[in-house]
JSON list of C-alpha atoms in Angstrom, two decimals:
[
{"chain": "A", "resi": 26, "resn": "HIS", "atom": "CA", "xyz": [-15.32, -2.21, 0.38]},
{"chain": "A", "resi": 27, "resn": "ASP", "atom": "CA", "xyz": [-12.06, -0.24, 0.01]},
{"chain": "A", "resi": 28, "resn": "TRP", "atom": "CA", "xyz": [-9.71, -1.25, 2.86]},
{"chain": "A", "resi": 29, "resn": "VAL", "atom": "CA", "xyz": [-6.11, -1.25, 4.09]},
{"chain": "A", "resi": 30, "resn": "LEU", "atom": "CA", "xyz": [-4.45, -4.20, 5.88]},
{"chain": "A", "resi": 31, "resn": "PHE", "atom": "CA", "xyz": [-1.36, -3.02, 7.70]},
{"chain": "A", "resi": 32, "resn": "VAL", "atom": "CA", "xyz": [1.42, -3.81, 10.19]},
{"chain": "A", "resi": 33, "resn": "ASP", "atom": "CA", "xyz": [2.73, -0.86, 12.17]},
{"chain": "A", "resi": 34, "resn": "VAL", "atom": "CA", "xyz": [6.16, -0.73, 13.81]},
{"chain": "A", "resi": 35, "resn": "ILE", "atom": "CA", "xyz": [5.16, 1.23, 16.91]},
{"chain": "A", "resi": 36, "resn": "GLN", "atom": "CA", "xyz": [8.48, 0.92, 18.73]},
{"chain": "A", "resi": 37, "resn": "GLY", "atom": "CA", "xyz": [11.92, 0.02, 17.50]},
{"chain": "A", "resi": 38, "resn": "ASP", "atom": "CA", "xyz": [13.78, 0.11, 14.20]},
{"chain": "A", "resi": 39, "resn": "SER", "atom": "CA", "xyz": [11.59, -0.68, 11.12]},
{"chain": "A", "resi": 40, "resn": "SER", "atom": "CA", "xyz": [14.78, -1.27, 9.05]},
{"chain": "A", "resi": 41, "resn": "LEU", "atom": "CA", "xyz": [15.18, -4.58, 10.97]},
{"chain": "A", "resi": 42, "resn": "ILE", "atom": "CA", "xyz": [12.13, -5.91, 9.00]},
{"chain": "A", "resi": 43, "resn": "ALA", "atom": "CA", "xyz": [12.98, -7.23, 5.57]},
{"chain": "A", "resi": 44, "resn": "ASN", "atom": "CA", "xyz": [9.34, -7.44, 4.43]},
{"chain": "A", "resi": 45, "resn": "VAL", "atom": "CA", "xyz": [5.76, -8.08, 5.46]},
{"chain": "A", "resi": 46, "resn": "GLN", "atom": "CA", "xyz": [3.92, -10.58, 3.34]},
{"chain": "A", "resi": 47, "resn": "PHE", "atom": "CA", "xyz": [0.10, -10.39, 3.18]},
{"chain": "A", "resi": 48, "resn": "ASN", "atom": "CA", "xyz": [-1.53, -13.62, 1.99]},
{"chain": "A", "resi": 49, "resn": "LEU", "atom": "CA", "xyz": [-5.10, -12.86, 1.05]},
{"chain": "A", "resi": 50, "resn": "HIS", "atom": "CA", "xyz": [-8.12, -14.89, -0.05]},
{"chain": "A", "resi": 51, "resn": "ALA", "atom": "CA", "xyz": [-7.68, -17.13, -3.12]},
{"chain": "A", "resi": 52, "resn": "THR", "atom": "CA", "xyz": [-9.92, -14.82, -5.17]},
{"chain": "A", "resi": 53, "resn": "PHE", "atom": "CA", "xyz": [-7.23, -12.12, -5.18]},
{"chain": "A", "resi": 54, "resn": "LYS", "atom": "CA", "xyz": [-4.96, -12.09, -8.16]},
{"chain": "A", "resi": 55, "resn": "PRO", "atom": "CA", "xyz": [-2.16, -12.08, -7.17]},
{"chain": "A", "resi": 56, "resn": "GLN", "atom": "CA", "xyz": [-3.06, -13.65, -3.81]},
{"chain": "A", "resi": 57, "resn": "THR", "atom": "CA", "xyz": [0.16, -12.61, -2.07]},
{"chain": "A", "resi": 58, "resn": "PHE", "atom": "CA", "xyz": [1.41, -9.01, -1.65]},
{"chain": "A", "resi": 59, "resn": "VAL", "atom": "CA", "xyz": [4.85, -8.31, -0.21]},
{"chain": "A", "resi": 60, "resn": "CYS", "atom": "CA", "xyz": [5.72, -4.87, 1.22]},
{"chain": "A", "resi": 61, "resn": "THR", "atom": "CA", "xyz": [9.41, -4.15, 1.61]},
{"chain": "A", "resi": 62, "resn": "SER", "atom": "CA", "xyz": [9.29, -0.40, 2.38]},
{"chain": "A", "resi": 63, "resn": "PRO", "atom": "CA", "xyz": [7.16, 1.03, 5.19]},
{"chain": "A", "resi": 64, "resn": "VAL", "atom": "CA", "xyz": [5.55, 4.46, 5.05]},
{"chain": "A", "resi": 65, "resn": "ASN", "atom": "CA", "xyz": [6.08, 6.73, 8.05]},
{"chain": "A", "resi": 66, "resn": "ILE", "atom": "CA", "xyz": [2.75, 7.79, 9.49]},
{"chain": "A", "resi": 67, "resn": "ILE", "atom": "CA", "xyz": [1.73, 10.30, 12.20]},
{"chain": "A", "resi": 68, "resn": "LEU", "atom": "CA", "xyz": [-1.29, 8.92, 13.99]},
{"chain": "A", "resi": 69, "resn": "PRO", "atom": "CA", "xyz": [-4.13, 11.12, 15.32]},
{"chain": "A", "resi": 70, "resn": "ASP", "atom": "CA", "xyz": [-2.64, 10.96, 18.85]},
{"chain": "A", "resi": 71, "resn": "GLY", "atom": "CA", "xyz": [0.65, 12.42, 17.44]},
{"chain": "A", "resi": 72, "resn": "SER", "atom": "CA", "xyz": [2.64, 9.18, 17.71]},
{"chain": "A", "resi": 73, "resn": "ARG", "atom": "CA", "xyz": [4.72, 8.04, 14.80]},
{"chain": "A", "resi": 74, "resn": "VAL", "atom": "CA", "xyz": [4.74, 4.56, 13.25]},
{"chain": "A", "resi": 75, "resn": "SER", "atom": "CA", "xyz": [6.27, 2.88, 10.23]},
{"chain": "A", "resi": 76, "resn": "ARG", "atom": "CA", "xyz": [3.51, 1.15, 8.33]},
{"chain": "A", "resi": 77, "resn": "PHE", "atom": "CA", "xyz": [3.79, -1.87, 6.04]},
{"chain": "A", "resi": 78, "resn": "LYS", "atom": "CA", "xyz": [0.46, -2.10, 4.18]},
{"chain": "A", "resi": 79, "resn": "THR", "atom": "CA", "xyz": [-1.61, -3.29, 1.24]},
{"chain": "A", "resi": 80, "resn": "ARG", "atom": "CA", "xyz": [-4.73, -1.52, 0.01]},
{"chain": "A", "resi": 81, "resn": "GLN", "atom": "CA", "xyz": [-7.39, -3.58, -1.69]},
{"chain": "A", "resi": 82, "resn": "GLN", "atom": "CA", "xyz": [-11.04, -3.77, -2.54]},
{"chain": "A", "resi": 83, "resn": "SER", "atom": "CA", "xyz": [-13.38, -6.66, -1.83]},
{"chain": "A", "resi": 84, "resn": "TYR", "atom": "CA", "xyz": [-17.00, -7.43, -1.14]},
{"chain": "A", "resi": 85, "resn": "ALA", "atom": "CA", "xyz": [-16.76, -9.86, 1.76]},
{"chain": "A", "resi": 86, "resn": "SER", "atom": "CA", "xyz": [-14.84, -10.51, 4.96]},
{"chain": "A", "resi": 87, "resn": "PHE", "atom": "CA", "xyz": [-12.07, -13.15, 4.97]},
{"chain": "A", "resi": 88, "resn": "THR", "atom": "CA", "xyz": [-9.06, -14.31, 6.93]},
{"chain": "A", "resi": 89, "resn": "ALA", "atom": "CA", "xyz": [-5.58, -13.12, 5.88]},
{"chain": "A", "resi": 90, "resn": "ASN", "atom": "CA", "xyz": [-2.29, -14.63, 6.89]},
{"chain": "A", "resi": 91, "resn": "ILE", "atom": "CA", "xyz": [0.55, -12.14, 7.57]},
{"chain": "A", "resi": 92, "resn": "ARG", "atom": "CA", "xyz": [4.19, -13.06, 7.71]},
{"chain": "A", "resi": 93, "resn": "ILE", "atom": "CA", "xyz": [6.80, -10.62, 9.09]},
{"chain": "A", "resi": 94, "resn": "ALA", "atom": "CA", "xyz": [10.34, -11.44, 7.99]},
{"chain": "A", "resi": 95, "resn": "GLY", "atom": "CA", "xyz": [13.34, -9.87, 9.78]},
{"chain": "A", "resi": 96, "resn": "ARG", "atom": "CA", "xyz": [16.60, -9.00, 8.06]},
{"chain": "A", "resi": 97, "resn": "GLY", "atom": "CA", "xyz": [18.31, -11.72, 10.03]},
{"chain": "A", "resi": 98, "resn": "GLY", "atom": "CA", "xyz": [15.89, -14.37, 8.79]},
{"chain": "A", "resi": 99, "resn": "SER", "atom": "CA", "xyz": [13.52, -14.59, 11.79]},
{"chain": "A", "resi": 100, "resn": "THR", "atom": "CA", "xyz": [9.83, -14.81, 10.97]},
{"chain": "A", "resi": 101, "resn": "PHE", "atom": "CA", "xyz": [6.59, -14.14, 12.77]},
{"chain": "A", "resi": 102, "resn": "ASN", "atom": "CA", "xyz": [3.16, -15.24, 11.55]},
{"chain": "A", "resi": 103, "resn": "LEU", "atom": "CA", "xyz": [-0.18, -13.60, 12.34]},
{"chain": "A", "resi": 104, "resn": "VAL", "atom": "CA", "xyz": [-3.73, -14.35, 11.31]},
{"chain": "A", "resi": 105, "resn": "HIS", "atom": "CA", "xyz": [-6.23, -11.51, 10.92]},
{"chain": "A", "resi": 106, "resn": "THR", "atom": "CA", "xyz": [-9.87, -11.72, 9.96]},
{"chain": "A", "resi": 107, "resn": "LEU", "atom": "CA", "xyz": [-10.97, -8.62, 7.99]},
{"chain": "A", "resi": 108, "resn": "SER", "atom": "CA", "xyz": [-14.24, -7.26, 9.30]},
{"chain": "A", "resi": 109, "resn": "PHE", "atom": "CA", "xyz": [-16.16, -4.45, 7.61]},
{"chain": "A", "resi": 110, "resn": "GLU", "atom": "CA", "xyz": [-18.57, -3.87, 10.47]},
{"chain": "A", "resi": 111, "resn": "GLY", "atom": "CA", "xyz": [-18.14, -0.78, 12.57]},
{"chain": "A", "resi": 112, "resn": "GLY", "atom": "CA", "xyz": [-15.22, 0.59, 10.49]},
{"chain": "A", "resi": 113, "resn": "GLY", "atom": "CA", "xyz": [-13.03, -2.51, 10.81]},
{"chain": "A", "resi": 114, "resn": "GLN", "atom": "CA", "xyz": [-10.94, -3.79, 13.68]},
{"chain": "A", "resi": 115, "resn": "GLN", "atom": "CA", "xyz": [-7.32, -3.71, 14.85]},
{"chain": "A", "resi": 116, "resn": "GLN", "atom": "CA", "xyz": [-5.53, -6.35, 16.83]},
{"chain": "A", "resi": 117, "resn": "VAL", "atom": "CA", "xyz": [-3.62, -5.70, 20.02]},
{"chain": "A", "resi": 118, "resn": "PRO", "atom": "CA", "xyz": [0.15, -5.09, 19.55]},
{"chain": "A", "resi": 119, "resn": "VAL", "atom": "CA", "xyz": [2.48, -8.07, 19.39]},
{"chain": "A", "resi": 120, "resn": "ARG", "atom": "CA", "xyz": [6.22, -8.13, 19.73]},
{"chain": "A", "resi": 121, "resn": "PHE", "atom": "CA", "xyz": [8.48, -9.20, 16.86]},
{"chain": "A", "resi": 122, "resn": "THR", "atom": "CA", "xyz": [12.13, -9.76, 17.84]},
{"chain": "A", "resi": 123, "resn": "GLU", "atom": "CA", "xyz": [14.92, -10.32, 15.37]},
{"chain": "A", "resi": 124, "resn": "ASN", "atom": "CA", "xyz": [17.28, -12.67, 17.23]},
{"chain": "A", "resi": 125, "resn": "ARG", "atom": "CA", "xyz": [19.61, -13.58, 14.39]},
{"chain": "A", "resi": 126, "resn": "PRO", "atom": "CA", "xyz": [22.54, -11.53, 13.03]},
{"chain": "A", "resi": 127, "resn": "ILE", "atom": "CA", "xyz": [21.34, -8.76, 10.76]},
{"chain": "A", "resi": 128, "resn": "GLN", "atom": "CA", "xyz": [22.08, -9.30, 7.05]},
{"chain": "A", "resi": 129, "resn": "ASP", "atom": "CA", "xyz": [23.09, -6.40, 4.88]},
{"chain": "A", "resi": 130, "resn": "LEU", "atom": "CA", "xyz": [20.45, -4.95, 2.62]},
{"chain": "A", "resi": 131, "resn": "ARG", "atom": "CA", "xyz": [20.50, -6.36, -0.86]},
{"chain": "A", "resi": 132, "resn": "MET", "atom": "CA", "xyz": [19.65, -4.54, -4.05]},
{"chain": "A", "resi": 133, "resn": "ASN", "atom": "CA", "xyz": [16.58, -5.93, -5.74]},
{"chain": "A", "resi": 134, "resn": "LYS", "atom": "CA", "xyz": [16.92, -6.51, -9.45]},
{"chain": "A", "resi": 135, "resn": "MET", "atom": "CA", "xyz": [14.23, -4.69, -11.34]},
{"chain": "A", "resi": 136, "resn": "PRO", "atom": "CA", "xyz": [12.46, -6.57, -14.13]},
{"chain": "A", "resi": 137, "resn": "GLU", "atom": "CA", "xyz": [13.43, -5.72, -17.68]},
{"chain": "A", "resi": 138, "resn": "ASP", "atom": "CA", "xyz": [9.82, -4.97, -18.46]},
{"chain": "A", "resi": 139, "resn": "ASN", "atom": "CA", "xyz": [8.21, -1.51, -18.38]},
{"chain": "A", "resi": 140, "resn": "TYR", "atom": "CA", "xyz": [6.41, -0.82, -15.15]},
{"chain": "A", "resi": 141, "resn": "GLY", "atom": "CA", "xyz": [4.49, 1.99, -13.58]},
{"chain": "A", "resi": 142, "resn": "VAL", "atom": "CA", "xyz": [4.14, 3.54, -10.15]},
{"chain": "A", "resi": 143, "resn": "GLU", "atom": "CA", "xyz": [0.70, 4.28, -8.84]},
{"chain": "A", "resi": 144, "resn": "LEU", "atom": "CA", "xyz": [0.22, 7.22, -6.55]},
{"chain": "A", "resi": 145, "resn": "GLU", "atom": "CA", "xyz": [-3.11, 8.02, -4.96]},
{"chain": "A", "resi": 146, "resn": "LEU", "atom": "CA", "xyz": [-4.14, 11.62, -4.84]},
{"chain": "A", "resi": 147, "resn": "SER", "atom": "CA", "xyz": [-7.00, 13.18, -2.86]},
{"chain": "A", "resi": 148, "resn": "THR", "atom": "CA", "xyz": [-7.94, 16.79, -3.39]},
{"chain": "A", "resi": 149, "resn": "SER", "atom": "CA", "xyz": [-10.36, 19.20, -1.85]},
{"chain": "A", "resi": 150, "resn": "TRP", "atom": "CA", "xyz": [-13.91, 19.01, -3.08]},
{"chain": "A", "resi": 151, "resn": "GLY", "atom": "CA", "xyz": [-14.31, 21.08, -6.22]},
{"chain": "A", "resi": 152, "resn": "VAL", "atom": "CA", "xyz": [-10.73, 20.78, -7.48]},
{"chain": "A", "resi": 153, "resn": "SER", "atom": "CA", "xyz": [-10.88, 19.45, -11.00]},
{"chain": "A", "resi": 154, "resn": "ARG", "atom": "CA", "xyz": [-8.56, 16.99, -12.65]},
{"chain": "A", "resi": 155, "resn": "GLU", "atom": "CA", "xyz": [-7.64, 19.72, -15.09]},
{"chain": "A", "resi": 156, "resn": "GLN", "atom": "CA", "xyz": [-6.46, 21.94, -12.24]},
{"chain": "A", "resi": 157, "resn": "VAL", "atom": "CA", "xyz": [-4.36, 19.05, -10.83]},
{"chain": "A", "resi": 158, "resn": "VAL", "atom": "CA", "xyz": [-2.76, 18.48, -14.25]},
{"chain": "A", "resi": 159, "resn": "GLN", "atom": "CA", "xyz": [-2.03, 22.17, -14.73]},
{"chain": "A", "resi": 160, "resn": "THR", "atom": "CA", "xyz": [-0.42, 22.38, -11.29]},
{"chain": "A", "resi": 161, "resn": "ILE", "atom": "CA", "xyz": [1.77, 19.36, -11.81]},
{"chain": "A", "resi": 162, "resn": "GLN", "atom": "CA", "xyz": [2.85, 20.58, -15.26]},
{"chain": "A", "resi": 163, "resn": "SER", "atom": "CA", "xyz": [3.62, 24.13, -14.08]},
{"chain": "A", "resi": 164, "resn": "LYS", "atom": "CA", "xyz": [5.37, 23.24, -10.83]},
{"chain": "A", "resi": 165, "resn": "ALA", "atom": "CA", "xyz": [7.19, 20.07, -11.86]},
{"chain": "A", "resi": 166, "resn": "GLY", "atom": "CA", "xyz": [7.46, 20.46, -15.61]},
{"chain": "A", "resi": 167, "resn": "ILE", "atom": "CA", "xyz": [6.11, 16.96, -16.13]},
{"chain": "A", "resi": 168, "resn": "ASP", "atom": "CA", "xyz": [3.86, 15.95, -19.05]},
{"chain": "A", "resi": 169, "resn": "VAL", "atom": "CA", "xyz": [0.50, 14.73, -17.65]},
{"chain": "A", "resi": 170, "resn": "THR", "atom": "CA", "xyz": [-2.61, 13.45, -19.42]},
{"chain": "A", "resi": 171, "resn": "ILE", "atom": "CA", "xyz": [-6.12, 12.69, -18.22]},
{"chain": "A", "resi": 172, "resn": "ILE", "atom": "CA", "xyz": [-7.45, 9.22, -18.88]},
{"chain": "A", "resi": 173, "resn": "GLU", "atom": "CA", "xyz": [-11.21, 9.40, -19.04]},
{"chain": "A", "resi": 174, "resn": "ASN", "atom": "CA", "xyz": [-11.99, 5.70, -19.07]},
{"chain": "A", "resi": 175, "resn": "TYR", "atom": "CA", "xyz": [-10.75, 3.69, -16.06]},
{"chain": "A", "resi": 176, "resn": "SER", "atom": "CA", "xyz": [-10.51, 0.53, -18.21]},
{"chain": "A", "resi": 177, "resn": "GLU", "atom": "CA", "xyz": [-7.72, 2.26, -20.16]},
{"chain": "A", "resi": 178, "resn": "ALA", "atom": "CA", "xyz": [-5.69, 3.09, -17.04]},
{"chain": "A", "resi": 179, "resn": "HIS", "atom": "CA", "xyz": [-3.13, 0.31, -17.63]},
{"chain": "A", "resi": 180, "resn": "ILE", "atom": "CA", "xyz": [-2.36, 1.19, -21.26]},
{"chain": "A", "resi": 181, "resn": "PRO", "atom": "CA", "xyz": [1.27, 2.34, -21.33]},
{"chain": "A", "resi": 182, "resn": "VAL", "atom": "CA", "xyz": [1.99, 6.00, -22.16]},
{"chain": "A", "resi": 183, "resn": "ASP", "atom": "CA", "xyz": [5.13, 8.13, -22.03]},
{"chain": "A", "resi": 184, "resn": "CYS", "atom": "CA", "xyz": [3.85, 10.55, -19.41]},
{"chain": "A", "resi": 185, "resn": "TRP", "atom": "CA", "xyz": [2.06, 10.71, -16.07]},
{"chain": "A", "resi": 186, "resn": "LYS", "atom": "CA", "xyz": [-1.64, 9.87, -16.09]},
{"chain": "A", "resi": 187, "resn": "ILE", "atom": "CA", "xyz": [-4.52, 11.15, -13.96]},
{"chain": "A", "resi": 188, "resn": "VAL", "atom": "CA", "xyz": [-7.21, 8.45, -13.71]},
{"chain": "A", "resi": 189, "resn": "HIS", "atom": "CA", "xyz": [-10.34, 8.82, -11.61]},
{"chain": "A", "resi": 190, "resn": "ASP", "atom": "CA", "xyz": [-11.26, 5.44, -10.08]},
{"chain": "A", "resi": 191, "resn": "GLY", "atom": "CA", "xyz": [-14.32, 6.57, -8.27]},
{"chain": "A", "resi": 192, "resn": "SER", "atom": "CA", "xyz": [-13.42, 4.71, -5.05]},
{"chain": "A", "resi": 193, "resn": "ILE", "atom": "CA", "xyz": [-13.15, 7.81, -2.87]},
{"chain": "A", "resi": 194, "resn": "THR", "atom": "CA", "xyz": [-15.39, 10.82, -3.13]},
{"chain": "A", "resi": 195, "resn": "CYS", "atom": "CA", "xyz": [-14.96, 13.85, -0.90]},
{"chain": "A", "resi": 196, "resn": "SER", "atom": "CA", "xyz": [-17.97, 15.58, 0.53]},
{"chain": "A", "resi": 197, "resn": "PRO", "atom": "CA", "xyz": [-18.47, 19.32, 0.16]}
]
């Protein structure tokens, strides 16, 4: 199953949240994922939310612990059982209030190691990877290569990579 576990800020200022920590089943490596930057989403009903999320793949349901940390130091803990029946489930909204004085944002020190950024791309059915590469190269002037074997996706290169993971297939 390919799934997303998320916390939406449906009302209020998402910058008051320092991070959302997702503690998953012990079989996940790493087991804990921390999201510090929400993505702004427009929902089907037209409302806007700021979403803290993690996207994963697993084969079975399990219970996740979620910890919301405010910039003042307040925390709020939730428990959510992932269910893959009927397209999943969502919990009713809860209120998180930051009651402590807000601390200034701090710069995070980046590791000295090389690292990559993974972006997920969906295209219309029938658009080839070669067309995507050509468009990125012509519009952005960025060197892009296609990696044919998913097992080689994490080998460092000095350019962008297009890697098909097979997890999402669009229908014609």
